[in-house]
Amino acid sequence: MVNNAGEQAGSEPIPEIEIEDVFAFSGPAPGRINGQDFFAQISEGGTPWFIRTSILLSVASLVPLFQGVTVESKSDGSMTSDAELWNGRLAMLGLVALVFIEYVKRETLV
């Protein structure tokens, strides 16, 4: 049974967590935000999961092409289609390089 304060009857009260504690260097948020937990899972045998997810995201990125949407039709303002393509390509190369380095070193970099 739970009372109005969110506490279960017969148990100790749940401690209130401050936002500073969550985002502190030793808190849970930085590891989740920067992918440290994700890459630790890959190095512990999560490679098949990573490959399946990569294939799914790659296929999903092709769906707009089958619907006739072009990059040029979505370009507006200072972000041109060429700039967006290069940003995406460099981001993918950086991610692949990070995964490769962590795989070779058998430890997370972050």
Tab-separated table of N, CA, C and O in Angstrom, residues 14-71:
chain	number	residue	atom	x	y	z
A	14	ILE	N	11.390	6.915	0.711
A	14	ILE	CA	12.311	7.005	-0.414
A	14	ILE	C	13.024	8.347	-0.314
A	14	ILE	O	12.380	9.394	-0.189
A	15	PRO	N	14.372	8.346	-0.375
A	15	PRO	CA	15.091	9.617	-0.247
A	15	PRO	C	14.829	10.510	-1.457
A	15	PRO	O	14.695	10.041	-2.580
A	16	GLU	N	14.721	11.791	-1.202
A	16	GLU	CA	14.494	12.747	-2.268
A	16	GLU	C	15.820	12.996	-2.978
A	16	GLU	O	16.846	13.242	-2.360
A	17	ILE	N	15.809	12.911	-4.312
A	17	ILE	CA	17.024	13.069	-5.096
A	17	ILE	C	17.040	14.457	-5.714
A	17	ILE	O	16.083	14.872	-6.365
A	18	GLU	N	18.121	15.155	-5.525
A	18	GLU	CA	18.284	16.490	-6.081
A	18	GLU	C	18.823	16.385	-7.504
A	18	GLU	O	19.552	15.455	-7.842
A	19	ILE	N	18.489	17.350	-8.342
A	19	ILE	CA	18.940	17.321	-9.730
A	19	ILE	C	20.462	17.424	-9.815
A	19	ILE	O	21.086	16.849	-10.707
A	20	GLU	N	21.076	18.125	-8.870
A	20	GLU	CA	22.532	18.231	-8.861
A	20	GLU	C	23.183	16.867	-8.644
A	20	GLU	O	24.240	16.581	-9.184
A	21	ASP	N	22.527	16.011	-7.837
A	21	ASP	CA	23.057	14.671	-7.588
A	21	ASP	C	22.943	13.790	-8.824
A	21	ASP	O	23.810	12.956	-9.085
A	22	VAL	N	21.878	13.958	-9.575
A	22	VAL	CA	21.683	13.151	-10.787
A	22	VAL	C	22.713	13.520	-11.840
A	22	VAL	O	23.286	12.654	-12.494
A	23	PHE	N	22.991	14.835	-12.009
A	23	PHE	CA	23.915	15.285	-13.040
A	23	PHE	C	25.344	15.463	-12.538
A	23	PHE	O	26.200	15.921	-13.287
A	24	ALA	N	25.618	15.088	-11.303
A	24	ALA	CA	26.979	15.175	-10.776
A	24	ALA	C	27.889	14.236	-11.552
A	24	ALA	O	27.438	13.292	-12.202
A	25	PHE	N	29.181	14.468	-11.470
A	25	PHE	CA	30.152	13.649	-12.209
A	25	PHE	C	30.004	12.170	-11.883
A	25	PHE	O	30.121	11.318	-12.756
A	26	SER	N	29.706	11.845	-10.630
A	26	SER	CA	29.548	10.444	-10.234
A	26	SER	C	28.087	9.995	-10.257
A	26	SER	O	27.781	8.879	-9.840
A	27	GLY	N	27.180	10.850	-10.745
A	27	GLY	CA	25.760	10.514	-10.788
A	27	GLY	C	25.421	9.621	-11.973
A	27	GLY	O	26.259	9.319	-12.819
A	28	PRO	N	24.158	9.207	-12.060
A	28	PRO	CA	23.754	8.284	-13.134
A	28	PRO	C	23.570	8.938	-14.505
A	28	PRO	O	23.689	8.262	-15.526
A	29	ALA	N	23.305	10.228	-14.570
A	29	ALA	CA	22.984	10.862	-15.854
A	29	ALA	C	24.165	10.926	-16.829
A	29	ALA	O	23.985	10.588	-18.004
A	30	PRO	N	25.366	11.352	-16.427
A	30	PRO	CA	26.445	11.471	-17.416
A	30	PRO	C	26.763	10.175	-18.154
A	30	PRO	O	27.000	10.183	-19.354
A	31	GLY	N	26.751	9.051	-17.458
A	31	GLY	CA	27.039	7.782	-18.119
A	31	GLY	C	25.994	7.401	-19.139
A	31	GLY	O	26.294	6.827	-20.181
A	32	ARG	N	24.750	7.738	-18.866
A	32	ARG	CA	23.676	7.414	-19.812
A	32	ARG	C	23.676	8.375	-20.984
A	32	ARG	O	23.419	7.983	-22.117
A	33	ILE	N	23.953	9.642	-20.720
A	33	ILE	CA	23.904	10.648	-21.776
A	33	ILE	C	25.037	10.453	-22.780
A	33	ILE	O	24.831	10.530	-23.979
A	34	ASN	N	26.246	10.180	-22.301
A	34	ASN	CA	27.383	10.072	-23.228
A	34	ASN	C	27.590	8.676	-23.782
A	34	ASN	O	28.526	8.439	-24.522
A	35	GLY	N	26.739	7.731	-23.440
A	35	GLY	CA	26.812	6.405	-24.034
A	35	GLY	C	27.747	5.441	-23.357
A	35	GLY	O	28.014	4.363	-23.870
A	36	GLN	N	28.278	5.796	-22.204
A	36	GLN	CA	29.227	4.921	-21.518
A	36	GLN	C	28.594	3.568	-21.196
A	36	GLN	O	29.209	2.533	-21.411
A	37	ASP	N	27.380	3.560	-20.729
A	37	ASP	CA	26.708	2.297	-20.420
A	37	ASP	C	26.484	1.482	-21.687
A	37	ASP	O	26.632	0.264	-21.679
A	38	PHE	N	26.149	2.147	-22.781
A	38	PHE	CA	25.887	1.466	-24.042
A	38	PHE	C	27.135	0.757	-24.549
A	38	PHE	O	27.096	-0.413	-24.918
A	39	PHE	N	28.262	1.443	-24.560
A	39	PHE	CA	29.480	0.845	-25.074
A	39	PHE	C	30.028	-0.222	-24.135
A	39	PHE	O	30.678	-1.167	-24.570
A	40	ALA	N	29.759	-0.106	-22.852
A	40	ALA	CA	30.147	-1.167	-21.916
A	40	ALA	C	29.361	-2.432	-22.218
A	40	ALA	O	29.898	-3.540	-22.165
A	41	GLN	N	28.090	-2.295	-22.575
A	41	GLN	CA	27.276	-3.461	-22.923
A	41	GLN	C	27.779	-4.110	-24.204
A	41	GLN	O	27.799	-5.333	-24.323
A	42	ILE	N	28.196	-3.314	-25.166
A	42	ILE	CA	28.721	-3.873	-26.409
A	42	ILE	C	29.991	-4.677	-26.122
A	42	ILE	O	30.172	-5.777	-26.633
A	43	SER	N	30.867	-4.128	-25.292
A	43	SER	CA	32.118	-4.827	-25.009
A	43	SER	C	31.900	-6.084	-24.176
A	43	SER	O	32.787	-6.927	-24.109
A	44	GLU	N	30.734	-6.224	-23.581
A	44	GLU	CA	30.430	-7.420	-22.788
A	44	GLU	C	29.551	-8.408	-23.560
A	44	GLU	O	28.831	-9.196	-22.972
A	45	GLY	N	29.599	-8.381	-24.881
A	45	GLY	CA	28.856	-9.356	-25.668
A	45	GLY	C	27.612	-8.814	-26.328
A	45	GLY	O	26.798	-9.586	-26.825
A	46	GLY	N	27.435	-7.512	-26.386
A	46	GLY	CA	26.254	-6.932	-26.993
A	46	GLY	C	26.412	-6.621	-28.474
A	46	GLY	O	25.617	-5.894	-29.042
A	47	THR	N	27.429	-7.175	-29.105
A	47	THR	CA	27.688	-6.884	-30.509
A	47	THR	C	26.522	-7.268	-31.420
A	47	THR	O	26.149	-6.481	-32.294
A	48	PRO	N	25.915	-8.464	-31.271
A	48	PRO	CA	24.771	-8.781	-32.139
A	48	PRO	C	23.632	-7.770	-31.998
A	48	PRO	O	23.010	-7.385	-32.991
A	49	TRP	N	23.375	-7.321	-30.779
A	49	TRP	CA	22.331	-6.314	-30.559
A	49	TRP	C	22.686	-5.011	-31.268
A	49	TRP	O	21.845	-4.376	-31.891
A	50	PHE	N	23.944	-4.618	-31.183
A	50	PHE	CA	24.407	-3.392	-31.836
A	50	PHE	C	24.258	-3.498	-33.352
A	50	PHE	O	23.793	-2.562	-34.004
A	51	ILE	N	24.613	-4.653	-33.929
A	51	ILE	CA	24.519	-4.840	-35.373
A	51	ILE	C	23.057	-4.792	-35.826
A	51	ILE	O	22.728	-4.138	-36.821
A	52	ARG	N	22.169	-5.467	-35.087
A	52	ARG	CA	20.748	-5.448	-35.445
A	52	ARG	C	20.187	-4.033	-35.380
A	52	ARG	O	19.419	-3.609	-36.256
A	53	THR	N	20.559	-3.291	-34.360
A	53	THR	CA	20.075	-1.923	-34.226
A	53	THR	C	20.613	-1.042	-35.356
A	53	THR	O	19.880	-0.212	-35.903
A	54	SER	N	21.866	-1.231	-35.719
A	54	SER	CA	22.454	-0.454	-36.818
A	54	SER	C	21.740	-0.726	-38.132
A	54	SER	O	21.465	0.195	-38.905
A	55	ILE	N	21.416	-1.986	-38.378
A	55	ILE	CA	20.693	-2.340	-39.606
A	55	ILE	C	19.303	-1.715	-39.592
A	55	ILE	O	18.853	-1.148	-40.597
A	56	LEU	N	18.620	-1.795	-38.449
A	56	LEU	CA	17.274	-1.217	-38.343
A	56	LEU	C	17.295	0.286	-38.608
A	56	LEU	O	16.472	0.808	-39.366
A	57	LEU	N	18.235	1.009	-38.006
A	57	LEU	CA	18.316	2.453	-38.211
A	57	LEU	C	18.692	2.795	-39.646
A	57	LEU	O	18.213	3.789	-40.201
A	58	SER	N	19.548	1.983	-40.270
A	58	SER	CA	19.922	2.217	-41.664
A	58	SER	C	18.731	2.035	-42.590
A	58	SER	O	18.496	2.845	-43.498
A	59	VAL	N	17.961	0.981	-42.377
A	59	VAL	CA	16.771	0.741	-43.195
A	59	VAL	C	15.747	1.856	-42.969
A	59	VAL	O	15.134	2.347	-43.921
A	60	ALA	N	15.577	2.273	-41.709
A	60	ALA	CA	14.610	3.328	-41.413
A	60	ALA	C	14.987	4.651	-42.075
A	60	ALA	O	14.118	5.431	-42.445
A	61	SER	N	16.274	4.892	-42.246
A	61	SER	CA	16.683	6.137	-42.892
A	61	SER	C	16.422	6.118	-44.393
A	61	SER	O	16.423	7.168	-45.033
A	62	LEU	N	16.175	4.936	-44.971
A	62	LEU	CA	15.872	4.841	-46.398
A	62	LEU	C	14.389	5.020	-46.706
A	62	LEU	O	14.017	5.253	-47.851
A	63	VAL	N	13.528	4.914	-45.719
A	63	VAL	CA	12.084	5.010	-45.938
A	63	VAL	C	11.691	6.315	-46.622
A	63	VAL	O	10.906	6.282	-47.582
A	64	PRO	N	12.195	7.478	-46.194
A	64	PRO	CA	11.808	8.713	-46.908
A	64	PRO	C	12.175	8.691	-48.392
A	64	PRO	O	11.464	9.262	-49.211
A	65	LEU	N	13.272	8.035	-48.752
A	65	LEU	CA	13.646	7.965	-50.166
A	65	LEU	C	12.605	7.199	-50.975
A	65	LEU	O	12.300	7.557	-52.104
A	66	PHE	N	12.049	6.150	-50.384
A	66	PHE	CA	11.011	5.384	-51.075
A	66	PHE	C	9.699	6.162	-51.170
A	66	PHE	O	8.858	5.860	-52.005
A	67	GLN	N	9.554	7.172	-50.325
A	67	GLN	CA	8.346	8.008	-50.365
A	67	GLN	C	8.533	9.237	-51.247
A	67	GLN	O	7.654	10.078	-51.333
A	68	GLY	N	9.705	9.353	-51.860
A	68	GLY	CA	9.955	10.455	-52.784
A	68	GLY	C	10.464	11.726	-52.139
A	68	GLY	O	10.537	12.758	-52.795
A	69	VAL	N	10.820	11.698	-50.864
A	69	VAL	CA	11.342	12.879	-50.188
A	69	VAL	C	12.822	13.016	-50.527
A	69	VAL	O	13.589	12.065	-50.405
A	70	THR	N	13.224	14.189	-50.962
A	70	THR	CA	14.636	14.426	-51.280
A	70	THR	C	15.246	15.345	-50.232
A	70	THR	O	14.548	16.088	-49.542
A	71	VAL	N	16.553	15.292	-50.150
A	71	VAL	CA	17.273	16.144	-49.202
A	71	VAL	C	17.100	17.602	-49.586
A	71	VAL	O	16.920	18.474	-48.733
